[in-house]
CSV table of C-alpha atoms and ligand atoms in Angstrom, one decimal:
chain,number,residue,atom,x,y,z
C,1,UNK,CA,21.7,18.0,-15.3
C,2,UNK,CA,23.5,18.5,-11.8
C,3,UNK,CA,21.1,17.6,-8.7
C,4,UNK,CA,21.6,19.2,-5.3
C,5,UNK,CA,22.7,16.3,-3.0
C,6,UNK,CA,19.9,14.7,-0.6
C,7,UNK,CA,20.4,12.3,1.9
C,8,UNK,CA,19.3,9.0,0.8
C,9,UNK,CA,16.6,6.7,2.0
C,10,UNK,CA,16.8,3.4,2.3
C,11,UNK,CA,13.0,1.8,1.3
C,12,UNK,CA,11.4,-1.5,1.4
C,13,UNK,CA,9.0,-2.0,-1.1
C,14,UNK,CA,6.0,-4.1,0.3
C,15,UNK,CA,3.4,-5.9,-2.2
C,16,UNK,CA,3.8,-5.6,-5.8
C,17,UNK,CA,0.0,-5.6,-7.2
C,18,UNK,CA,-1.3,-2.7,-8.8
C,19,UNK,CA,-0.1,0.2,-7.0
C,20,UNK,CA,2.9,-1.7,-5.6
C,21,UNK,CA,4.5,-2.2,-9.1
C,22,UNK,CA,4.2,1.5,-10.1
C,23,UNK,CA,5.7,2.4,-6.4
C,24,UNK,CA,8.7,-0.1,-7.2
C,25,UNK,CA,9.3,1.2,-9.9
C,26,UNK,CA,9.3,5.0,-8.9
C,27,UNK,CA,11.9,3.5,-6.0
C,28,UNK,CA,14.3,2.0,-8.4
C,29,UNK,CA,14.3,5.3,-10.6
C,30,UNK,CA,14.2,7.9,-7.6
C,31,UNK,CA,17.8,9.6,-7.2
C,32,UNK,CA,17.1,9.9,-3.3
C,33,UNK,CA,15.8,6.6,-2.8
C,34,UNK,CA,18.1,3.3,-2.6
C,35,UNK,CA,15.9,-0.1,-2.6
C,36,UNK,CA,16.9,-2.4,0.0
C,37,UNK,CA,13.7,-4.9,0.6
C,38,UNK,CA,10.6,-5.9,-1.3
C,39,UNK,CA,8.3,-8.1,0.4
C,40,UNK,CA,5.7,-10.0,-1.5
C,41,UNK,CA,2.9,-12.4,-0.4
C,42,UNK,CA,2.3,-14.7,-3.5
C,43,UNK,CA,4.7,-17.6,-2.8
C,44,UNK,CA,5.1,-17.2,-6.4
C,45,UNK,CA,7.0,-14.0,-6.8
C,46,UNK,CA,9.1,-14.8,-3.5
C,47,UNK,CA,13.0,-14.9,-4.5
C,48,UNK,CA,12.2,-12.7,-7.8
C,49,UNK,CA,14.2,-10.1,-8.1
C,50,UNK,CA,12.5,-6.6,-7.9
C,51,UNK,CA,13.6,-5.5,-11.4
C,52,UNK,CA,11.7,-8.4,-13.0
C,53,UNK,CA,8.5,-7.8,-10.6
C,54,UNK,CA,8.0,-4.5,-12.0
C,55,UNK,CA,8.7,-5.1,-15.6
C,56,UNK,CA,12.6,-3.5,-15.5
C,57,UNK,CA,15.5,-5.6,-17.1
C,58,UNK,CA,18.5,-4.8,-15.5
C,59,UNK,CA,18.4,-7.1,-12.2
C,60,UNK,CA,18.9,-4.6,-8.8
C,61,UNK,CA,19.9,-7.5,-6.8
C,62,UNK,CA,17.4,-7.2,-4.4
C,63,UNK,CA,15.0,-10.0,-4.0
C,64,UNK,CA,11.6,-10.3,-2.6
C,65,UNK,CA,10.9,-12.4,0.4
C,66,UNK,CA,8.2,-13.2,2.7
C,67,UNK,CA,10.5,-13.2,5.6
C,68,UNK,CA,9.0,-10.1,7.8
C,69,UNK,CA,11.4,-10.3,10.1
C,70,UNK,CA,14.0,-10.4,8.0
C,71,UNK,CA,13.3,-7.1,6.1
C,72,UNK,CA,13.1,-5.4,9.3
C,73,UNK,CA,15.8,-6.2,10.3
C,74,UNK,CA,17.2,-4.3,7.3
C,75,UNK,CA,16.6,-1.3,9.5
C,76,UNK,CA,15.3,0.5,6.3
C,77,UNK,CA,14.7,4.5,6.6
C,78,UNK,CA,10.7,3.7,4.9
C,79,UNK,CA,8.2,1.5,4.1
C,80,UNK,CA,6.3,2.0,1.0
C,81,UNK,CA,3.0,-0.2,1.8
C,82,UNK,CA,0.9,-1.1,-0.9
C,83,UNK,CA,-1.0,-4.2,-0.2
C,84,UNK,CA,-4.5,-4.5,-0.7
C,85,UNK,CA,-5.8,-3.0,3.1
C,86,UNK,CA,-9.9,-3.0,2.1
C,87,UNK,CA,-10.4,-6.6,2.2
C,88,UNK,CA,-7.7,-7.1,5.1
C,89,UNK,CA,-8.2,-4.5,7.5
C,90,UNK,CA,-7.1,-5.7,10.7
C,91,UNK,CA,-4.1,-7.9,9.0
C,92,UNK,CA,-2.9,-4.6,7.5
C,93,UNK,CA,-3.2,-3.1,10.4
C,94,UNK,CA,-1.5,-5.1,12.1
C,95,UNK,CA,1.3,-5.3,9.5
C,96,UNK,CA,1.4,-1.4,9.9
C,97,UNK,CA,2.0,-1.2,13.9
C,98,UNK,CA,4.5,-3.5,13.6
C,99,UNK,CA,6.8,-2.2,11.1
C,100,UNK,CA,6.0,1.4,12.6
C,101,UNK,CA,6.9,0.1,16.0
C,102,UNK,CA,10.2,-1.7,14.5
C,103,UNK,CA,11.4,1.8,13.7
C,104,UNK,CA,11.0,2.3,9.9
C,105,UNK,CA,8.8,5.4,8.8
C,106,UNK,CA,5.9,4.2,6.8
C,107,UNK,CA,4.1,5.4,3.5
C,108,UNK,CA,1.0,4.4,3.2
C,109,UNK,CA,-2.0,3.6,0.3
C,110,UNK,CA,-4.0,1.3,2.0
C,111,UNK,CA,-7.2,2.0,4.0
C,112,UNK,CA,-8.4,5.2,2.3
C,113,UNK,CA,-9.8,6.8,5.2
C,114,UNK,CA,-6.0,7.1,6.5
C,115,UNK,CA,-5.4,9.9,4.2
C,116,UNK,CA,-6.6,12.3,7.1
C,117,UNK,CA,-6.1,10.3,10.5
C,118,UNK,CA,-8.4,12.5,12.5
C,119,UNK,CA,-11.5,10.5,10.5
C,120,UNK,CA,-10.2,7.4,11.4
C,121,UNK,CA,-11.7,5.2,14.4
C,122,UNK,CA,-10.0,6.7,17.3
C,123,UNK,CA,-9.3,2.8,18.3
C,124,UNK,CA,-7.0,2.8,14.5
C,125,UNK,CA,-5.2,6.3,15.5
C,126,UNK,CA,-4.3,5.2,18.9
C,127,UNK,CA,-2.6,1.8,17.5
C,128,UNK,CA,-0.9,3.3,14.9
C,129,UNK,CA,0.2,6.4,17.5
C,130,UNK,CA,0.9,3.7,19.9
C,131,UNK,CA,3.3,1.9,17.1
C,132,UNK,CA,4.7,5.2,16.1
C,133,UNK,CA,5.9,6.5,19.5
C,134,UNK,CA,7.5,2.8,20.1
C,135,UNK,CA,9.4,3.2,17.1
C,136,UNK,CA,10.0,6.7,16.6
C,137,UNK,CA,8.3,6.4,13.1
C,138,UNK,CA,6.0,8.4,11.0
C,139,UNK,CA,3.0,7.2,9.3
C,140,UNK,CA,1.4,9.1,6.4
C,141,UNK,CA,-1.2,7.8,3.9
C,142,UNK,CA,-2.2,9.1,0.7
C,143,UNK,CA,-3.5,8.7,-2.9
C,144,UNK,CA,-4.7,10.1,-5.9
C,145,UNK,CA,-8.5,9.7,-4.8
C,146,UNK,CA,-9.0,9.9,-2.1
C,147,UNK,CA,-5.6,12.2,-1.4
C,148,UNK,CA,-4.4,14.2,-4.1
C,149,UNK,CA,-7.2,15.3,-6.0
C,150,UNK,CA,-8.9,16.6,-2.6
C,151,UNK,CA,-6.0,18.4,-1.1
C,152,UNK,CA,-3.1,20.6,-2.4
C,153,UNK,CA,-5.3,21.5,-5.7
C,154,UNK,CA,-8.8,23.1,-3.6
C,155,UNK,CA,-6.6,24.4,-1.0
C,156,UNK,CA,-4.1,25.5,-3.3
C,157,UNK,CA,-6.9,27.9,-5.3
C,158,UNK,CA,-8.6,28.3,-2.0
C,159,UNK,CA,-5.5,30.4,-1.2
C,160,UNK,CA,-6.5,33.3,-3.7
C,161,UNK,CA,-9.6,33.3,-2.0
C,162,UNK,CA,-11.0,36.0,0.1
C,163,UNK,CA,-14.4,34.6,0.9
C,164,UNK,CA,-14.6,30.5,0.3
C,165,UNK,CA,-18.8,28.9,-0.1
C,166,UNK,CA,-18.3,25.4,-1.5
C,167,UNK,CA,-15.3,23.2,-2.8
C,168,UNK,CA,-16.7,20.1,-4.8
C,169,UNK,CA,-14.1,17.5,-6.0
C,170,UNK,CA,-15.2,15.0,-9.0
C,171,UNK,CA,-12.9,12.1,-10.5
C,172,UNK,CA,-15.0,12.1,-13.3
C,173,UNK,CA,-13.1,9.0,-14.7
C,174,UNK,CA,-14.3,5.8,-17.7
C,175,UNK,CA,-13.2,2.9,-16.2
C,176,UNK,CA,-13.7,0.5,-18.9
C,177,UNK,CA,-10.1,0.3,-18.8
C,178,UNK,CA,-9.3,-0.7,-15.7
C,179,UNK,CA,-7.7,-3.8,-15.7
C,180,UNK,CA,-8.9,-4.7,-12.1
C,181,UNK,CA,-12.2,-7.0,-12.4
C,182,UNK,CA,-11.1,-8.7,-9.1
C,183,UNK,CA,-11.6,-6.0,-7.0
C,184,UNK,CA,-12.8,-2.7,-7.9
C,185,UNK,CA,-15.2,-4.4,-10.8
C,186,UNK,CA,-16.8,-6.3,-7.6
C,187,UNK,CA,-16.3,-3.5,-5.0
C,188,UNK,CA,-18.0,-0.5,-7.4
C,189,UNK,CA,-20.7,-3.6,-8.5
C,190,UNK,CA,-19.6,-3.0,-12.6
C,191,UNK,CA,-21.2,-5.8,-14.3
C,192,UNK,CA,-23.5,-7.1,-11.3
C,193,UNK,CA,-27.2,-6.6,-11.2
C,194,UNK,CA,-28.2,-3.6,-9.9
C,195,UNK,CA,-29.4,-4.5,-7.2
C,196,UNK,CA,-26.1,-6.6,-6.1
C,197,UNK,CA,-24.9,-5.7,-2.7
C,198,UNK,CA,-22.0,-4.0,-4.2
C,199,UNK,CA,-19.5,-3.5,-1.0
C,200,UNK,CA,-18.8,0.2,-1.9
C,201,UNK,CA,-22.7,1.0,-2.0
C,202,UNK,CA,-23.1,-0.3,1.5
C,203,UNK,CA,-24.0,2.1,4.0
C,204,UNK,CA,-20.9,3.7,5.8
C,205,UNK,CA,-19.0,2.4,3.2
C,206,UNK,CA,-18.5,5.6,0.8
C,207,UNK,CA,-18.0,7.8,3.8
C,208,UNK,CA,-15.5,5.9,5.5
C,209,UNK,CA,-13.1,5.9,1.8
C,210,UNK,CA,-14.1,9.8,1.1
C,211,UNK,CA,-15.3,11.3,4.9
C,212,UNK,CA,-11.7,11.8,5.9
C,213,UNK,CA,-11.2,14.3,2.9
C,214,UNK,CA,-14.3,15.9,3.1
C,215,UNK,CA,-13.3,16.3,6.7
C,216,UNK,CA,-9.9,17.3,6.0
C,217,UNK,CA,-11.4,20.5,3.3
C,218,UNK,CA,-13.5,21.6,6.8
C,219,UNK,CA,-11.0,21.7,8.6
C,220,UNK,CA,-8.0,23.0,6.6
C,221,UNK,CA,-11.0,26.2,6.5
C,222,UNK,CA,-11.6,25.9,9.8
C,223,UNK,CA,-15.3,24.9,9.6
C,224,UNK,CA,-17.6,22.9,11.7
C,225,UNK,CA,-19.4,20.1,9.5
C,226,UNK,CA,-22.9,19.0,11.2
C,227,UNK,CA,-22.5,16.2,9.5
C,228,UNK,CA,-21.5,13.8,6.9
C,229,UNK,CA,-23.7,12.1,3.8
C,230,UNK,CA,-23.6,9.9,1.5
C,231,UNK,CA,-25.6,8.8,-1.9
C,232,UNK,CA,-25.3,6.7,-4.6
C,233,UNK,CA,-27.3,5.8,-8.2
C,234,UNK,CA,-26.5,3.0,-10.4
C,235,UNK,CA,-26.9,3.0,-14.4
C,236,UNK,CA,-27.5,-0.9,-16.2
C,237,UNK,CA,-25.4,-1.5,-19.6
C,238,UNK,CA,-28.0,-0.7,-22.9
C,239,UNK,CA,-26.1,-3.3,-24.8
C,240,UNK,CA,-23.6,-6.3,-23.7
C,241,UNK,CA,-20.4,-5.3,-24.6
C,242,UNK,CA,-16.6,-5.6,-23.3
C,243,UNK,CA,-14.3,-3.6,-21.1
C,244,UNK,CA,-11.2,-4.6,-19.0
C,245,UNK,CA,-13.4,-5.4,-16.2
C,246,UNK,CA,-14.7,-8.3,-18.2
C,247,UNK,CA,-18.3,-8.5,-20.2
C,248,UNK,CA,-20.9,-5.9,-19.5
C,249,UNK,CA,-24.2,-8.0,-19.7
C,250,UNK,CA,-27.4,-6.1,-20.8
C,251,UNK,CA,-28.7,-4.4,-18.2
C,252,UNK,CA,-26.3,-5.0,-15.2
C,253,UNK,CA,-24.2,-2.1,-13.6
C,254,UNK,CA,-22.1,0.1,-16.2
C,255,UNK,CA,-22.4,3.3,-14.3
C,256,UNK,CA,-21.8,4.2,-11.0
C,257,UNK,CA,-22.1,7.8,-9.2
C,258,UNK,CA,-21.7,8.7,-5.3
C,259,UNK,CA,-21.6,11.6,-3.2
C,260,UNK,CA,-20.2,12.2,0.0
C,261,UNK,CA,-21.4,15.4,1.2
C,262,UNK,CA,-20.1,17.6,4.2
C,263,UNK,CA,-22.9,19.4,5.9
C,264,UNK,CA,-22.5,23.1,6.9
C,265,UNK,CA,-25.7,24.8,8.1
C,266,UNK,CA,-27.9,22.9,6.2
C,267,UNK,CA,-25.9,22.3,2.2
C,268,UNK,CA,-23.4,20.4,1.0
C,269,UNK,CA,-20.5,22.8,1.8
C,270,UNK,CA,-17.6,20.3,1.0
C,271,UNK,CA,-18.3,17.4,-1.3
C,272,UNK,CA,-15.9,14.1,-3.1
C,273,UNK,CA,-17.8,12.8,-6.1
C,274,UNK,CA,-17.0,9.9,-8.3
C,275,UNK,CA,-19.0,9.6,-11.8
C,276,UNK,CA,-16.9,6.6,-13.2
C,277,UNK,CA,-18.8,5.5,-16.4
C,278,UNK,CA,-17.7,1.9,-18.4
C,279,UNK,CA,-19.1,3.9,-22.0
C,280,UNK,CA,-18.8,7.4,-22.8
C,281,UNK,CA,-23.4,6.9,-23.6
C,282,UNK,CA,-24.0,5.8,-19.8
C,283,UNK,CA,-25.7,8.6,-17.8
C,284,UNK,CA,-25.4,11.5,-20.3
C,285,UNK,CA,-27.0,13.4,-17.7
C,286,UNK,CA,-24.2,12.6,-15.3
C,287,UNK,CA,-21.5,15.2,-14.7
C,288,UNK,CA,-18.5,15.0,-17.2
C,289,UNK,CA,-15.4,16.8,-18.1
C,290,UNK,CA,-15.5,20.1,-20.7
C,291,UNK,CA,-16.0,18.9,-24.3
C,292,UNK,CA,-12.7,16.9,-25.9
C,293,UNK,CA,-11.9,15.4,-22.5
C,294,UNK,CA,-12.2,11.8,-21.3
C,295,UNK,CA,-11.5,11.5,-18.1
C,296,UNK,CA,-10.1,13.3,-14.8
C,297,UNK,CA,-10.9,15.5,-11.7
C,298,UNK,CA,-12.5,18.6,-11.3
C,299,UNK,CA,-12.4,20.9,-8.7
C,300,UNK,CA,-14.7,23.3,-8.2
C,301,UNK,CA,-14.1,25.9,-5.8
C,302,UNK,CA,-17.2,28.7,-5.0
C,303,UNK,CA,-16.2,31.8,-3.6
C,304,UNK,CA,-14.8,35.4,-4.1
C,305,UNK,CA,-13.2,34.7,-6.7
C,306,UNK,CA,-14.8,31.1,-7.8
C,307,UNK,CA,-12.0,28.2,-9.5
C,308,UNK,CA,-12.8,25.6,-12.2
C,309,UNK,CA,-10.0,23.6,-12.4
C,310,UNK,CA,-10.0,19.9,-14.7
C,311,UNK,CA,-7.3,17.6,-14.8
C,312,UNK,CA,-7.0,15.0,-17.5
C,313,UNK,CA,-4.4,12.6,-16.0
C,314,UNK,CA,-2.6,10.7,-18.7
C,315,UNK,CA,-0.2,7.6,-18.5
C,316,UNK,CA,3.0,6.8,-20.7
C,317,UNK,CA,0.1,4.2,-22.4
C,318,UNK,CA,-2.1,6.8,-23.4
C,319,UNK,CA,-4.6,5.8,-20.6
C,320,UNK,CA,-5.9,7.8,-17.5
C,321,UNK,CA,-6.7,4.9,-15.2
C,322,UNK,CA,-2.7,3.5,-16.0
C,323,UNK,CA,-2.2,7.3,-15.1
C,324,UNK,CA,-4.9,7.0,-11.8
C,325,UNK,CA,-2.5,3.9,-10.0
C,326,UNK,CA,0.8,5.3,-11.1
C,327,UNK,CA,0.0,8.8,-9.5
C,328,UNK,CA,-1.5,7.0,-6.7
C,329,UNK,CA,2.1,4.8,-6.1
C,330,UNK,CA,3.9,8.1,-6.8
C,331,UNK,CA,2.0,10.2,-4.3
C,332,UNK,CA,3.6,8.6,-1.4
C,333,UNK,CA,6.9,7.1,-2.9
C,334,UNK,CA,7.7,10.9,-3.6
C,335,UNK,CA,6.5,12.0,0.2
C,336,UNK,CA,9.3,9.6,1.5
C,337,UNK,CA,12.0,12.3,2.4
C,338,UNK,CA,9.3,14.7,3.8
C,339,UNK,CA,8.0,11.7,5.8
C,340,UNK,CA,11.4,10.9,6.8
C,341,UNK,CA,12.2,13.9,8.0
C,342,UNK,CA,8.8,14.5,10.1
C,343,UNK,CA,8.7,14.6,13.7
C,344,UNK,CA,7.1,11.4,14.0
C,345,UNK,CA,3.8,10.0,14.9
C,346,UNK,CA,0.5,9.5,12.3
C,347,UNK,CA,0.7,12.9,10.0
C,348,UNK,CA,-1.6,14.1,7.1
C,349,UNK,CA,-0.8,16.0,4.3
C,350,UNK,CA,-1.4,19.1,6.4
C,351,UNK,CA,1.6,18.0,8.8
C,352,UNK,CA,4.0,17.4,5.6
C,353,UNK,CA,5.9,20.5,3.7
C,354,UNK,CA,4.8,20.4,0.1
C,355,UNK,CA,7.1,18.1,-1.8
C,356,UNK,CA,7.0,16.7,-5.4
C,357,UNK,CA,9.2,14.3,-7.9
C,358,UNK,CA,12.9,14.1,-7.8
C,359,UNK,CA,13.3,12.3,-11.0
C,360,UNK,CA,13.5,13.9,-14.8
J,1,LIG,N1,-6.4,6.5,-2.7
J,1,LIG,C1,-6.2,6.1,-3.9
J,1,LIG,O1,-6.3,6.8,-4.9
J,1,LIG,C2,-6.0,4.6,-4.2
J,1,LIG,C3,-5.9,4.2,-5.5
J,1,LIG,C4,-5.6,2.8,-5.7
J,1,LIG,C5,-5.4,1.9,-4.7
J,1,LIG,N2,-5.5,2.4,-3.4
J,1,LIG,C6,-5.4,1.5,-2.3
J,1,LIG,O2,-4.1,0.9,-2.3
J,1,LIG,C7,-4.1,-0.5,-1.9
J,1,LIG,C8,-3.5,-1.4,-3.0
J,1,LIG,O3,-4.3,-1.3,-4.1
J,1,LIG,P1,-3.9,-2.2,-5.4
J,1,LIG,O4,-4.9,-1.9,-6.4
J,1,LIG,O5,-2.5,-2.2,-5.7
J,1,LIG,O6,-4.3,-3.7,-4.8
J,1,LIG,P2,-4.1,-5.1,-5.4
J,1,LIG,O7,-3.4,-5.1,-6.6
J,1,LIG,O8,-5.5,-5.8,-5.4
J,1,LIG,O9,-3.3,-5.9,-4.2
J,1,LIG,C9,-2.0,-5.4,-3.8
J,1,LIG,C10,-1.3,-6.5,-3.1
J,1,LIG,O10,-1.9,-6.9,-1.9
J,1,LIG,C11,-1.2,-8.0,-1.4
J,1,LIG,N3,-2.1,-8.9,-0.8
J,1,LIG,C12,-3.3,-9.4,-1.2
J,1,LIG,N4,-3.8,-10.3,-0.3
J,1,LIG,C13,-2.9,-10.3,0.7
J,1,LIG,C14,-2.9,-11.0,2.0
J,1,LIG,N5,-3.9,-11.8,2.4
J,1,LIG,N6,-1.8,-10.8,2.8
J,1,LIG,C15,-0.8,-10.0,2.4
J,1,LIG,N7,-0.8,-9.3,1.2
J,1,LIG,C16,-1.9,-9.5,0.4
J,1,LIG,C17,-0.6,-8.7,-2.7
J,1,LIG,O11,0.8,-8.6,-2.5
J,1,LIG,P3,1.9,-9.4,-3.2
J,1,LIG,O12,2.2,-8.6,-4.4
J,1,LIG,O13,3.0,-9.3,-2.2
J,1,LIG,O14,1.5,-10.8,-3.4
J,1,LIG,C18,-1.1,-7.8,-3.8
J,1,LIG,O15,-0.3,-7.7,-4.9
J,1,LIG,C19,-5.6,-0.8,-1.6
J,1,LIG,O16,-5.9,-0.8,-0.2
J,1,LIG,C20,-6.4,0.3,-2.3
J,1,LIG,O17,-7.6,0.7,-1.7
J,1,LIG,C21,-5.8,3.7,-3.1
């Protein structure tokens, strides 16, 4: 196949956990995108070579390295940051301002409530600004949820629309095989008592990851939201039994299911719901996909004319949640030329023209 020429970008990959392997990957096999730094944090994967971090064999040449100053002085075109930014938050942010104000663009997944910068503390924003207009950078986070799933698909029905009432968003997603017990087993409380102060479940918690979407839906439609809230139930295991995120005891946490609900005179007008379920038996009662389907998103839009719309995400492996991280990586490795080319300063996906993958 011929390819229209692009410029390309030179990108530093930073962190190589989860999300970060799938991004590095994506990188490597991007035609637009040349790899020029990884960093990593685990003294152990310092002086690997990228290639063998992400599970590729043919070497790149380019090594990973703790060395901060080093990479930026690489003077990449991006930074694709992936490290873990819910446990860290003032490290990463201060990781963030100073490779914005250095003068490399950054894409972000760390710290949901980035994905629309106008939710965020106005303390963050002015930083990040701050770092931006130092550098002459841009800074755009995203995801698949929160990110994706709540933007270009409701507003993208929404746009057949003559009158809109309601959009709802629901990852409606098993994660018994998600192979993350360290932190989203602890964060969502799988496996815990239900009464375990599980981090997520705290108050302010859910509405600081999904408030910035539900506040990005309001005002994509222009709408006032008197305010934002949150709710949660928990479901225990019926039986012990095994999943990725390690044993399910009897009658600890197998089920969890939030809401975070923008307000409009009164209802929930604009809503991001999570039913993520370690058994296909827990909460039968629970919202699910349409009959033969394991696991996705739906998004339901209410209006003249009214949307159902369910998306089964579905990795190379044959599993949604492999699908969940690698979308996740891909949703911002694949914003890198739009983000490039941007004016500058701390966008959402409502600053960015539409873009989408390179590769096939
Ligand atoms: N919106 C969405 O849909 C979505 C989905 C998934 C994840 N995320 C977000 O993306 C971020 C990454 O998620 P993940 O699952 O990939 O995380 P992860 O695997 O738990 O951690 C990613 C990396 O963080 C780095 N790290 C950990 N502790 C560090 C420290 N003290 N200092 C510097 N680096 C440190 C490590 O980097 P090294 O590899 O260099 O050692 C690690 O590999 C999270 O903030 C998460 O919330 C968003």
């Amino acid at each position: 196949m011929t390819r229209k020429a692009r410029p390309m970008r030179r990108v530093i990959q930073w962190s190589t956990g989860n999300a970060g392997r799938k991004a590095l990957r994506g990188i490597l096999r991007h035609p637009d995108l040349e790899l020029v730094g990884v960093h990593a944090h685990a003294p152990e994967k310092v002086g690997r070579d990228a290639a063998e971090l992400c599970g590729l064999t043919a070497p790149t040449g380019v090594v990973a390295s703790d060395d901060v100053d080093a990479l930026l002085a690489l003077g990449a075109d991006c930074v694709c940051y992936t490290a873990q930014g819910e446990t860290r938050i003032r490290e990463t942010i201060d990781d963030l301002c100073r490779i914005l104000a250095s003068g490399a663009n950054v894409v972000n997944t760390a710290i949901v409530s980035l994905v629309y910068p106008p939710f965020a503390s106005p303390k963050l924003r002015e930083r990040l600004e701050a770092a931006c207009s130092e550098g002459g950078s841009t800074f755009f986070t995203s995801g698949f949820d929160p990110g994706w799933s709540g933007d270009v698909i409701p507003l993208s029905l929404a746009s057949c629309c003559e009158r809109v009432d309601s959009v709802r968003v629901s990852e409606l997603m098993d994660y018994s095989t998600y192979e993350d017990p360290g932190f989203t087993g602890v964060y969502f409380g799988f496996g815990r008592p239900l009464d375990y102060a599980a981090p997520l479940l705290q108050p302010g918690v859910l509405k600081g990851g999904w408030g910035g979407m539900v506040l990005m839906l309001a005002d994509a439609f222009g709408v006032g939201l008197d305010e934002i809230r949150e709710e949660h139930e928990r479901l225990p295991a019926p039986e012990t039994f095994d999943t990725a995120m390690g044993r399910i005891e009897e009658g600890s946490c197998a089920g969890v299911r939030f809401e975070v609900q923008g307000i409009v005179d009164g209802r929930p007008t604009f809503v991001a719901a999570h039913v993520n379920r370690l058994r296909d038996d827990i909460g039968p009662g629970w919202d699910r996909l349409s009959a033969g389907k394991r696991s996705g998103y739906k998004i339901e839009v209410v209006g003249s004319p009214s949307f159902t719309c369910e998306i089964e995400p579905m990795g190379e492996d044959g599993d949604h949640n492999t699908a969940g991280i690698t979308a996740t990586s891909m949703r911002v490795v694949n914003a890198i030329p739009a983000v490039c080319d941007a004016a500058g300063g701390v966008v959402s996906i409502l600053d960015l023209p539409l873009f989408t993958a390179r590769h096939s």
